[in-house]
mmCIF file of C-alpha atoms in Angstrom:
data_model
loop_
_atom_site.group_PDB
_atom_site.id
_atom_site.type_symbol
_atom_site.label_atom_id
_atom_site.label_comp_id
_atom_site.label_asym_id
_atom_site.label_seq_id
_atom_site.Cartn_x
_atom_site.Cartn_y
_atom_site.Cartn_z
ATOM 1 C CA MET A 1 6.014 48.743 10.608
ATOM 2 C CA SER A 2 2.651 48.050 8.984
ATOM 3 C CA LYS A 3 -0.401 48.077 11.223
ATOM 4 C CA TYR A 4 -1.919 45.280 9.129
ATOM 5 C CA VAL A 5 -1.512 41.597 9.934
ATOM 6 C CA SER A 6 -0.901 39.141 7.070
ATOM 7 C CA TYR A 7 -1.574 35.435 6.569
ATOM 8 C CA GLN A 8 2.183 34.897 6.209
ATOM 9 C CA GLN A 9 2.762 36.421 9.651
ATOM 10 C CA ALA A 10 0.340 33.787 10.970
ATOM 11 C CA GLY A 11 2.524 31.080 9.421
ATOM 12 C CA VAL A 12 0.829 30.381 6.071
ATOM 13 C CA ASN A 13 2.646 31.267 2.837
ATOM 14 C CA ILE A 14 0.289 31.673 -0.122
ATOM 15 C CA ASP A 15 3.148 32.303 -2.566
ATOM 16 C CA ALA A 16 4.795 29.016 -1.563
ATOM 17 C CA ASN A 17 1.476 27.249 -2.154
ATOM 18 C CA ASP A 18 1.241 28.707 -5.660
ATOM 19 C CA GLU A 19 4.789 27.544 -6.396
ATOM 20 C CA MET A 20 3.965 24.069 -5.085
ATOM 21 C CA VAL A 21 0.872 23.790 -7.317
ATOM 22 C CA GLU A 22 2.978 24.664 -10.360
ATOM 23 C CA ARG A 23 5.659 22.109 -9.420
ATOM 24 C CA ILE A 24 3.280 19.169 -8.995
ATOM 25 C CA GLN A 25 1.085 19.638 -12.069
ATOM 26 C CA SER A 26 3.161 17.412 -14.351
ATOM 27 C CA SER A 27 3.145 14.620 -11.749
ATOM 28 C CA LEU A 28 -0.652 14.648 -11.664
ATOM 29 C CA THR A 29 -1.120 14.665 -15.434
ATOM 30 C CA SER A 30 1.375 11.802 -15.831
ATOM 31 C CA THR A 31 -1.275 9.540 -14.256
ATOM 32 C CA TYR A 32 -4.174 10.611 -16.471
ATOM 33 C CA GLY A 33 -5.803 8.216 -18.911
ATOM 34 C CA PRO A 34 -8.733 8.672 -21.302
ATOM 35 C CA ARG A 35 -11.255 8.438 -18.444
ATOM 36 C CA VAL A 36 -10.072 11.638 -16.753
ATOM 37 C CA ILE A 37 -12.000 14.740 -17.812
ATOM 38 C CA ALA A 38 -9.662 17.704 -17.550
ATOM 39 C CA LEU A 39 -11.292 21.016 -16.652
ATOM 40 C CA PRO A 40 -9.722 24.318 -15.596
ATOM 41 C CA GLY A 41 -10.260 25.506 -12.051
ATOM 42 C CA GLY A 42 -9.313 22.503 -9.982
ATOM 43 C CA PHE A 43 -12.202 22.604 -7.499
ATOM 44 C CA ALA A 44 -12.833 18.889 -8.091
ATOM 45 C CA GLY A 45 -11.718 16.037 -10.334
ATOM 46 C CA LEU A 46 -13.884 14.353 -12.946
ATOM 47 C CA PHE A 47 -13.628 10.698 -13.950
ATOM 48 C CA ARG A 48 -15.759 8.667 -16.366
ATOM 49 C CA LEU A 49 -16.849 5.253 -15.152
ATOM 50 C CA ASP A 50 -18.002 4.009 -18.578
ATOM 51 C CA TYR A 51 -16.136 5.025 -21.693
ATOM 52 C CA ASP A 52 -15.854 3.933 -25.311
ATOM 53 C CA GLU A 53 -12.954 5.402 -27.257
ATOM 54 C CA LYS A 54 -11.172 3.466 -30.000
ATOM 55 C CA LEU A 55 -9.073 0.798 -28.251
ATOM 56 C CA PHE A 56 -10.086 2.021 -24.798
ATOM 57 C CA LYS A 57 -13.426 0.463 -23.918
ATOM 58 C CA LYS A 58 -14.937 -0.143 -20.502
ATOM 59 C CA ASN A 59 -18.586 -0.680 -19.744
ATOM 60 C CA TYR A 60 -20.082 -2.001 -16.526
ATOM 61 C CA LYS A 61 -23.325 -3.900 -15.989
ATOM 62 C CA ASN A 62 -23.824 -3.501 -12.240
ATOM 63 C CA PRO A 63 -20.902 -1.470 -10.883
ATOM 64 C CA VAL A 64 -20.267 -0.956 -7.176
ATOM 65 C CA LEU A 65 -17.920 1.797 -6.031
ATOM 66 C CA VAL A 66 -15.258 0.818 -3.495
ATOM 67 C CA ALA A 67 -13.570 3.394 -1.234
ATOM 68 C CA CYS A 68 -10.464 3.117 0.954
ATOM 69 C CA THR A 69 -8.405 5.512 3.031
ATOM 70 C CA ASP A 70 -5.110 5.017 4.848
ATOM 71 C CA GLY A 71 -1.798 6.583 5.789
ATOM 72 C CA VAL A 72 1.735 5.295 6.259
ATOM 73 C CA GLY A 73 2.007 5.743 10.029
ATOM 74 C CA SER A 74 5.310 6.648 11.610
ATOM 75 C CA LYS A 75 7.249 5.729 8.455
ATOM 76 C CA VAL A 76 6.902 9.431 7.624
ATOM 77 C CA GLN A 77 9.197 10.214 10.568
ATOM 78 C CA LEU A 78 11.969 8.183 8.957
ATOM 79 C CA ALA A 79 11.380 9.916 5.630
ATOM 80 C CA ALA A 80 11.700 13.284 7.365
ATOM 81 C CA LYS A 81 14.858 12.164 9.153
ATOM 82 C CA ALA A 82 16.430 10.955 5.890
ATOM 83 C CA ARG A 83 15.055 13.891 3.863
ATOM 84 C CA LYS A 84 13.821 11.329 1.353
ATOM 85 C CA PHE A 85 10.199 11.922 0.478
ATOM 86 C CA ASP A 86 9.306 10.148 -2.770
ATOM 87 C CA THR A 87 9.127 6.550 -1.516
ATOM 88 C CA VAL A 88 6.494 7.237 1.166
ATOM 89 C CA GLY A 89 4.301 8.550 -1.645
ATOM 90 C CA ILE A 90 4.360 5.071 -3.170
ATOM 91 C CA ASP A 91 3.555 3.630 0.264
ATOM 92 C CA LEU A 92 0.556 5.915 0.560
ATOM 93 C CA VAL A 93 -0.989 4.660 -2.669
ATOM 94 C CA ALA A 94 -0.149 1.030 -1.917
ATOM 95 C CA MET A 95 -1.940 0.974 1.422
ATOM 96 C CA SER A 96 -5.306 1.884 -0.101
ATOM 97 C CA VAL A 97 -5.178 0.227 -3.528
ATOM 98 C CA ASN A 98 -3.936 -3.096 -2.142
ATOM 99 C CA ASP A 99 -6.819 -3.021 0.349
ATOM 100 C CA MET A 100 -9.516 -2.513 -2.272
ATOM 101 C CA LEU A 101 -7.888 -5.118 -4.504
ATOM 102 C CA VAL A 102 -8.879 -7.734 -1.910
ATOM 103 C CA LEU A 103 -12.519 -7.305 -2.989
ATOM 104 C CA GLY A 104 -11.620 -7.754 -6.643
ATOM 105 C CA ALA A 105 -11.891 -4.015 -7.283
ATOM 106 C CA GLU A 106 -10.027 -2.048 -9.936
ATOM 107 C CA PRO A 107 -8.615 1.247 -8.568
ATOM 108 C CA LEU A 108 -9.921 4.239 -10.507
ATOM 109 C CA PHE A 109 -8.555 7.381 -8.901
ATOM 110 C CA PHE A 110 -6.675 8.640 -5.872
ATOM 111 C CA LEU A 111 -6.587 11.795 -3.746
ATOM 112 C CA ASP A 112 -3.947 12.791 -1.218
ATOM 113 C CA TYR A 113 -3.759 14.995 1.870
ATOM 114 C CA VAL A 114 -0.443 16.437 3.051
ATOM 115 C CA ALA A 115 -0.192 18.302 6.367
ATOM 116 C CA LEU A 116 2.987 19.986 7.553
ATOM 117 C CA HIS A 117 4.429 22.774 9.699
ATOM 118 C CA THR A 118 5.895 24.884 6.907
ATOM 119 C CA LEU A 119 5.079 24.518 3.237
ATOM 120 C CA GLU A 120 8.236 23.585 1.334
ATOM 121 C CA PRO A 121 7.357 23.382 -2.377
ATOM 122 C CA ALA A 122 10.309 21.078 -3.155
ATOM 123 C CA LEU A 123 9.350 18.672 -0.350
ATOM 124 C CA VAL A 124 5.710 18.471 -1.434
ATOM 125 C CA ALA A 125 6.779 18.049 -5.057
ATOM 126 C CA GLU A 126 8.855 14.993 -4.073
ATOM 127 C CA LEU A 127 5.955 13.542 -2.083
ATOM 128 C CA VAL A 128 3.568 14.010 -5.001
ATOM 129 C CA LYS A 129 6.163 12.591 -7.405
ATOM 130 C CA GLY A 130 6.102 9.384 -5.340
ATOM 131 C CA ILE A 131 2.314 9.378 -5.092
ATOM 132 C CA ALA A 132 2.075 9.746 -8.870
ATOM 133 C CA ALA A 133 4.546 6.876 -9.334
ATOM 134 C CA GLY A 134 2.369 4.714 -7.084
ATOM 135 C CA CYS A 135 -0.727 5.670 -9.057
ATOM 136 C CA ARG A 136 0.942 4.666 -12.314
ATOM 137 C CA MET A 137 1.860 1.301 -10.762
ATOM 138 C CA ALA A 138 -1.786 0.893 -9.742
ATOM 139 C CA ASP A 139 -3.212 2.124 -13.063
ATOM 140 C CA CYS A 140 -5.221 4.837 -11.346
ATOM 141 C CA ALA A 141 -5.391 8.602 -11.768
ATOM 142 C CA LEU A 142 -4.139 11.087 -9.204
ATOM 143 C CA LEU A 143 -7.053 13.503 -9.523
ATOM 144 C CA GLY A 144 -5.958 15.989 -6.891
ATOM 145 C CA GLY A 145 -5.292 16.581 -3.244
ATOM 146 C CA GLU A 146 -4.966 19.038 -0.393
ATOM 147 C CA THR A 147 -1.923 20.546 1.277
ATOM 148 C CA ALA A 148 -2.411 22.013 4.749
ATOM 149 C CA GLU A 149 0.202 24.305 6.287
ATOM 150 C CA MET A 150 -0.379 24.171 10.063
ATOM 151 C CA PRO A 151 2.467 25.671 12.112
ATOM 152 C CA ASP A 152 0.413 25.529 15.312
ATOM 153 C CA THR A 153 -0.231 21.786 14.940
ATOM 154 C CA TYR A 154 3.027 20.289 13.615
ATOM 155 C CA ARG A 155 6.621 20.794 14.702
ATOM 156 C CA LYS A 156 9.063 22.262 12.192
ATOM 157 C CA GLY A 157 10.213 19.523 9.826
ATOM 158 C CA ASP A 158 7.262 17.225 10.580
ATOM 159 C CA PHE A 159 4.576 16.208 8.112
ATOM 160 C CA ASP A 160 1.834 13.622 7.714
ATOM 161 C CA LEU A 161 0.080 11.951 4.810
ATOM 162 C CA ALA A 162 -3.338 10.480 4.131
ATOM 163 C CA GLY A 163 -4.617 8.900 0.952
ATOM 164 C CA PHE A 164 -8.064 8.196 -0.433
ATOM 165 C CA ALA A 165 -8.752 5.730 -3.249
ATOM 166 C CA VAL A 166 -11.936 4.982 -5.168
ATOM 167 C CA GLY A 167 -12.352 1.852 -7.262
ATOM 168 C CA VAL A 168 -15.045 -0.224 -8.892
ATOM 169 C CA VAL A 169 -16.094 -3.863 -9.021
ATOM 170 C CA GLU A 170 -18.984 -5.620 -10.719
ATOM 171 C CA ARG A 171 -21.343 -6.570 -7.923
ATOM 172 C CA ASP A 172 -21.488 -10.244 -8.882
ATOM 173 C CA LYS A 173 -17.669 -10.377 -9.130
ATOM 174 C CA THR A 174 -17.032 -9.127 -5.589
ATOM 175 C CA ILE A 175 -14.642 -11.432 -3.700
ATOM 176 C CA ALA A 176 -15.718 -11.785 -0.071
ATOM 177 C CA GLY A 177 -14.349 -15.165 1.030
ATOM 178 C CA THR A 178 -17.710 -16.911 0.944
ATOM 179 C CA HIS A 179 -16.401 -19.637 -1.394
ATOM 180 C CA VAL A 180 -13.370 -20.574 0.732
ATOM 181 C CA ARG A 181 -13.465 -24.255 1.673
ATOM 182 C CA PRO A 182 -11.186 -26.941 3.166
ATOM 183 C CA GLY A 183 -8.622 -28.090 0.625
ATOM 184 C CA ASP A 184 -8.064 -24.646 -0.882
ATOM 185 C CA VAL A 185 -4.440 -23.628 -1.349
ATOM 186 C CA ILE A 186 -2.938 -20.483 0.173
ATOM 187 C CA LEU A 187 -0.497 -18.602 -2.059
ATOM 188 C CA GLY A 188 1.715 -15.826 -0.705
ATOM 189 C CA LEU A 189 3.116 -12.965 -2.754
ATOM 190 C CA ARG A 190 6.401 -11.733 -1.355
ATOM 191 C CA SER A 191 6.731 -8.335 0.262
ATOM 192 C CA SER A 192 9.545 -5.868 -0.347
ATOM 193 C CA GLY A 193 10.214 -5.534 3.385
ATOM 194 C CA LEU A 194 8.274 -3.989 6.246
ATOM 195 C CA HIS A 195 5.917 -2.207 3.844
ATOM 196 C CA SER A 196 4.139 0.379 6.032
ATOM 197 C CA ASN A 197 3.425 -1.407 9.307
ATOM 198 C CA GLY A 198 5.272 -2.116 12.537
ATOM 199 C CA TYR A 199 7.390 1.022 12.428
ATOM 200 C CA ALA A 200 6.874 1.984 16.061
ATOM 201 C CA LEU A 201 8.584 -1.269 17.069
ATOM 202 C CA ALA A 202 11.182 -1.104 14.293
ATOM 203 C CA ARG A 203 12.171 2.460 15.220
ATOM 204 C CA ARG A 204 12.448 1.553 18.896
ATOM 205 C CA ILE A 205 14.742 -1.390 18.118
ATOM 206 C CA CYS A 206 16.932 0.426 15.601
ATOM 207 C CA PHE A 207 17.261 3.897 17.047
ATOM 208 C CA LYS A 208 16.572 3.652 20.781
ATOM 209 C CA GLN A 209 18.021 0.246 21.619
ATOM 210 C CA ALA A 210 20.679 -0.283 18.944
ATOM 211 C CA ARG A 211 21.325 3.496 18.621
ATOM 212 C CA LEU A 212 21.769 3.249 14.871
ATOM 213 C CA LYS A 213 21.845 6.160 12.451
ATOM 214 C CA MET A 214 19.912 6.107 9.181
ATOM 215 C CA THR A 215 23.198 6.033 7.250
ATOM 216 C CA ASP A 216 24.696 3.047 9.105
ATOM 217 C CA VAL A 217 25.641 0.231 6.712
ATOM 218 C CA LEU A 218 24.879 -3.228 8.112
ATOM 219 C CA ASP A 219 26.406 -6.535 7.034
ATOM 220 C CA GLU A 220 23.215 -8.251 8.234
ATOM 221 C CA LEU A 221 21.364 -6.334 5.506
ATOM 222 C CA ASP A 222 23.837 -7.226 2.743
ATOM 223 C CA GLY A 223 25.647 -3.924 3.018
ATOM 224 C CA THR A 224 22.656 -1.594 2.676
ATOM 225 C CA THR A 225 21.964 1.158 5.179
ATOM 226 C CA ILE A 226 19.299 0.724 7.820
ATOM 227 C CA GLY A 227 17.597 3.784 6.341
ATOM 228 C CA GLU A 228 17.370 2.191 2.894
ATOM 229 C CA ALA A 229 15.970 -1.017 4.378
ATOM 230 C CA LEU A 230 13.337 0.794 6.417
ATOM 231 C CA LEU A 231 12.279 3.147 3.616
ATOM 232 C CA THR A 232 11.883 0.455 0.937
ATOM 233 C CA PRO A 233 8.446 1.214 -0.535
ATOM 234 C CA THR A 234 5.427 -1.039 -0.157
ATOM 235 C CA ARG A 235 4.852 -3.356 -3.103
ATOM 236 C CA ILE A 236 1.763 -2.590 -5.181
ATOM 237 C CA TYR A 237 0.039 -5.776 -6.364
ATOM 238 C CA VAL A 238 -2.676 -4.257 -8.554
ATOM 239 C CA GLN A 239 -1.507 -5.031 -12.088
ATOM 240 C CA PRO A 240 -0.814 -8.776 -11.700
ATOM 241 C CA ILE A 241 -3.928 -9.365 -9.591
ATOM 242 C CA VAL A 242 -6.214 -7.521 -12.017
ATOM 243 C CA LYS A 243 -4.721 -9.592 -14.858
ATOM 244 C CA LEU A 244 -5.320 -12.757 -12.861
ATOM 245 C CA LEU A 245 -8.940 -11.924 -12.068
ATOM 246 C CA THR A 246 -9.551 -11.095 -15.722
ATOM 247 C CA LYS A 247 -8.027 -14.397 -16.827
ATOM 248 C CA TYR A 248 -10.212 -16.412 -14.434
ATOM 249 C CA ARG A 249 -13.314 -14.195 -14.524
ATOM 250 C CA VAL A 250 -15.527 -17.102 -15.620
ATOM 251 C CA LYS A 251 -14.090 -19.939 -13.532
ATOM 252 C CA ARG A 252 -13.936 -17.803 -10.342
ATOM 253 C CA VAL A 253 -11.150 -19.881 -8.776
ATOM 254 C CA VAL A 254 -9.771 -17.088 -6.574
ATOM 255 C CA HIS A 255 -11.870 -17.578 -3.441
ATOM 256 C CA ALA A 256 -10.380 -14.900 -1.177
ATOM 257 C CA MET A 257 -7.483 -12.466 -0.873
ATOM 258 C CA ALA A 258 -5.881 -10.542 1.983
ATOM 259 C CA HIS A 259 -3.530 -7.573 2.138
ATOM 260 C CA ILE A 260 -1.044 -8.288 4.930
ATOM 261 C CA THR A 261 -0.765 -5.057 6.903
ATOM 262 C CA GLY A 262 -0.874 -4.321 10.648
ATOM 263 C CA GLY A 263 -1.527 -7.567 12.484
ATOM 264 C CA GLY A 264 0.484 -9.650 10.034
ATOM 265 C CA LEU A 265 -0.707 -12.960 8.650
ATOM 266 C CA VAL A 266 -2.375 -13.952 11.913
ATOM 267 C CA GLY A 267 -4.453 -10.779 12.004
ATOM 268 C CA ASN A 268 -5.388 -10.290 8.354
ATOM 269 C CA VAL A 269 -6.024 -13.727 6.850
ATOM 270 C CA PRO A 270 -8.866 -14.511 9.343
ATOM 271 C CA ARG A 271 -10.730 -11.459 8.021
ATOM 272 C CA VAL A 272 -11.525 -13.406 4.828
ATOM 273 C CA LEU A 273 -12.007 -16.875 6.340
ATOM 274 C CA PRO A 274 -15.407 -18.469 6.967
ATOM 275 C CA LYS A 275 -15.966 -19.187 10.654
ATOM 276 C CA ASP A 276 -15.698 -22.950 10.032
ATOM 277 C CA CYS A 277 -12.286 -22.829 8.303
ATOM 278 C CA ASN A 278 -8.677 -22.413 9.445
ATOM 279 C CA ALA A 279 -5.668 -21.290 7.431
ATOM 280 C CA VAL A 280 -2.701 -23.544 8.186
ATOM 281 C CA ILE A 281 0.437 -21.636 7.197
ATOM 282 C CA ARG A 282 3.955 -23.081 7.107
ATOM 283 C CA LYS A 283 6.441 -20.464 8.313
ATOM 284 C CA SER A 284 9.355 -22.151 6.536
ATOM 285 C CA SER A 285 7.729 -22.084 3.091
ATOM 286 C CA TRP A 286 9.157 -18.728 1.980
ATOM 287 C CA PRO A 287 12.415 -16.794 2.497
ATOM 288 C CA ARG A 288 12.204 -13.757 4.781
ATOM 289 C CA PRO A 289 13.772 -10.414 3.837
ATOM 290 C CA LYS A 290 16.803 -9.848 6.030
ATOM 291 C CA ILE A 291 15.284 -6.894 7.853
ATOM 292 C CA PHE A 292 13.026 -9.309 9.774
ATOM 293 C CA PRO A 293 15.691 -11.591 11.317
ATOM 294 C CA PHE A 294 17.749 -8.465 12.033
ATOM 295 C CA LEU A 295 14.906 -6.878 14.007
ATOM 296 C CA GLN A 296 14.019 -10.165 15.720
ATOM 297 C CA LYS A 297 17.592 -10.754 16.896
ATOM 298 C CA THR A 298 18.394 -7.142 17.778
ATOM 299 C CA GLY A 299 15.227 -6.622 19.808
ATOM 300 C CA PRO A 300 15.118 -9.368 20.756
ATOM 301 C CA VAL A 301 11.509 -10.044 19.752
ATOM 302 C CA GLU A 302 9.657 -13.329 20.239
ATOM 303 C CA GLU A 303 8.711 -15.039 16.985
ATOM 304 C CA ALA A 304 4.998 -14.983 17.830
ATOM 305 C CA GLU A 305 5.195 -11.216 18.300
ATOM 306 C CA MET A 306 7.050 -10.827 15.000
ATOM 307 C CA PHE A 307 4.205 -12.598 13.189
ATOM 308 C CA ARG A 308 1.633 -10.480 15.027
ATOM 309 C CA VAL A 309 3.266 -7.163 14.086
ATOM 310 C CA PHE A 310 5.039 -7.607 10.735
ATOM 311 C CA ASN A 311 4.191 -9.172 7.368
ATOM 312 C CA MET A 312 7.324 -11.371 7.712
ATOM 313 C CA GLY A 313 7.938 -11.366 3.961
ATOM 314 C CA ILE A 314 4.416 -12.019 2.649
ATOM 315 C CA GLY A 315 2.609 -8.877 1.528
ATOM 316 C CA TYR A 316 -0.474 -10.351 -0.123
ATOM 317 C CA VAL A 317 -2.308 -13.666 0.150
ATOM 318 C CA LEU A 318 -4.597 -15.508 -2.246
ATOM 319 C CA ILE A 319 -6.791 -18.464 -1.292
ATOM 320 C CA VAL A 320 -7.472 -20.421 -4.462
ATOM 321 C CA ALA A 321 -9.028 -23.648 -5.697
ATOM 322 C CA ALA A 322 -6.447 -26.420 -5.307
ATOM 323 C CA ASP A 323 -6.692 -27.626 -8.918
ATOM 324 C CA PHE A 324 -5.687 -24.189 -10.194
ATOM 325 C CA ALA A 325 -3.029 -23.267 -7.624
ATOM 326 C CA ASP A 326 -0.035 -24.165 -9.786
ATOM 327 C CA SER A 327 -1.312 -22.405 -12.905
ATOM 328 C CA ILE A 328 -2.208 -19.303 -10.875
ATOM 329 C CA ALA A 329 1.263 -19.252 -9.314
ATOM 330 C CA ARG A 330 2.894 -19.596 -12.736
ATOM 331 C CA SER A 331 0.818 -16.740 -14.136
ATOM 332 C CA LEU A 332 1.710 -14.440 -11.249
ATOM 333 C CA GLN A 333 5.389 -15.319 -11.589
ATOM 334 C CA ARG A 334 5.232 -14.568 -15.305
ATOM 335 C CA TRP A 335 3.817 -11.147 -14.428
ATOM 336 C CA GLY A 336 6.697 -10.358 -12.091
ATOM 337 C CA GLU A 337 5.616 -11.629 -8.671
ATOM 338 C CA LYS A 338 7.537 -13.973 -6.384
ATOM 339 C CA VAL A 339 4.994 -16.556 -5.277
ATOM 340 C CA ASN A 340 5.107 -19.310 -2.665
ATOM 341 C CA ARG A 341 2.603 -21.973 -1.725
ATOM 342 C CA ILE A 342 2.466 -21.171 1.987
ATOM 343 C CA GLY A 343 -0.415 -23.241 3.318
ATOM 344 C CA THR A 344 -3.820 -24.838 3.021
ATOM 345 C CA VAL A 345 -7.342 -24.340 4.307
ATOM 346 C CA THR A 346 -8.696 -26.895 6.776
ATOM 347 C CA ALA A 347 -11.864 -27.272 8.808
ATOM 348 C CA GLY A 348 -11.591 -25.105 11.891
ATOM 349 C CA SER A 349 -12.812 -21.984 13.655
ATOM 350 C CA GLY A 350 -11.762 -19.029 11.492
ATOM 351 C CA LYS A 351 -8.153 -18.585 12.599
ATOM 352 C CA VAL A 352 -4.580 -18.881 11.346
ATOM 353 C CA VAL A 353 -2.487 -21.801 12.578
ATOM 354 C CA LEU A 354 1.253 -21.262 12.143
ATOM 355 C CA LYS A 355 3.427 -24.344 11.691
ATOM 356 C CA ASN A 356 7.119 -24.791 10.992
#
């Protein structure tokens, strides 16, 4: 037996890391556009803010960089249980790019961090495949990332994700909610399901109380498995919203936006309301994905708690000038979104009022 101790004996496999890097390279480059400057070495990523190449032109007058970071919470535990890793990569991108979109920012590039007990090149390749898919949906480049093999920190089979996005907005085009006023219309863009929030409660209901398995097919969910319903990826709203802001860049009729994450409508919409305005939202004005009534009934969970924890079928909110609400909704529908007029702004004290 050798008297020397190796890194692999300590739990870190350098050869597996090299294999992983080779597997993920095509996923990264699939997100590159003309603004990415490719250099050998990989110590850092380079991205041009201004560029002027043939049909691709982008020049800023007073650019402000916007940064976001987020994870996907305990949804990764379900991905590990199902051995399905690509969809949580989309979730990871969505959580950051949808956040920065609220300010009117265009996502530029994304970085990821993957931590796990044992480096499995195939697993990481699937994660990065999903992250790259999310970046393509958000029109941003996946410039790089970090993979940390930590056998002393994570249990075998466990992993975690974090994402970091950088975007840009013209300073005078930043959307901060300062123009919201009584009479504005609240539009809701439908979610694909739970997105990436409320999973501690959802897992408790499904697997501790109802004792379901990920592969159980439920009539209440139109014959899909509970695993498929819970792992449905978060919707990325970047492309239609960027188109909308470009279309109305002069009229400035989008007064505020909110990404509906942890805290639901009641926790996120007030973040963009002036202190003298309320958002009156009609709960019956949109259809809810079937996962929500299933969780509410199976729990059971009080309706107020459901609205405090989950997005309840609305993943993104716009507060817009009333005269333009219909045309904005039509544009978003034409670009692939399901849109509902879910409420109005009234005089108030900076809170959400839910009505039937």
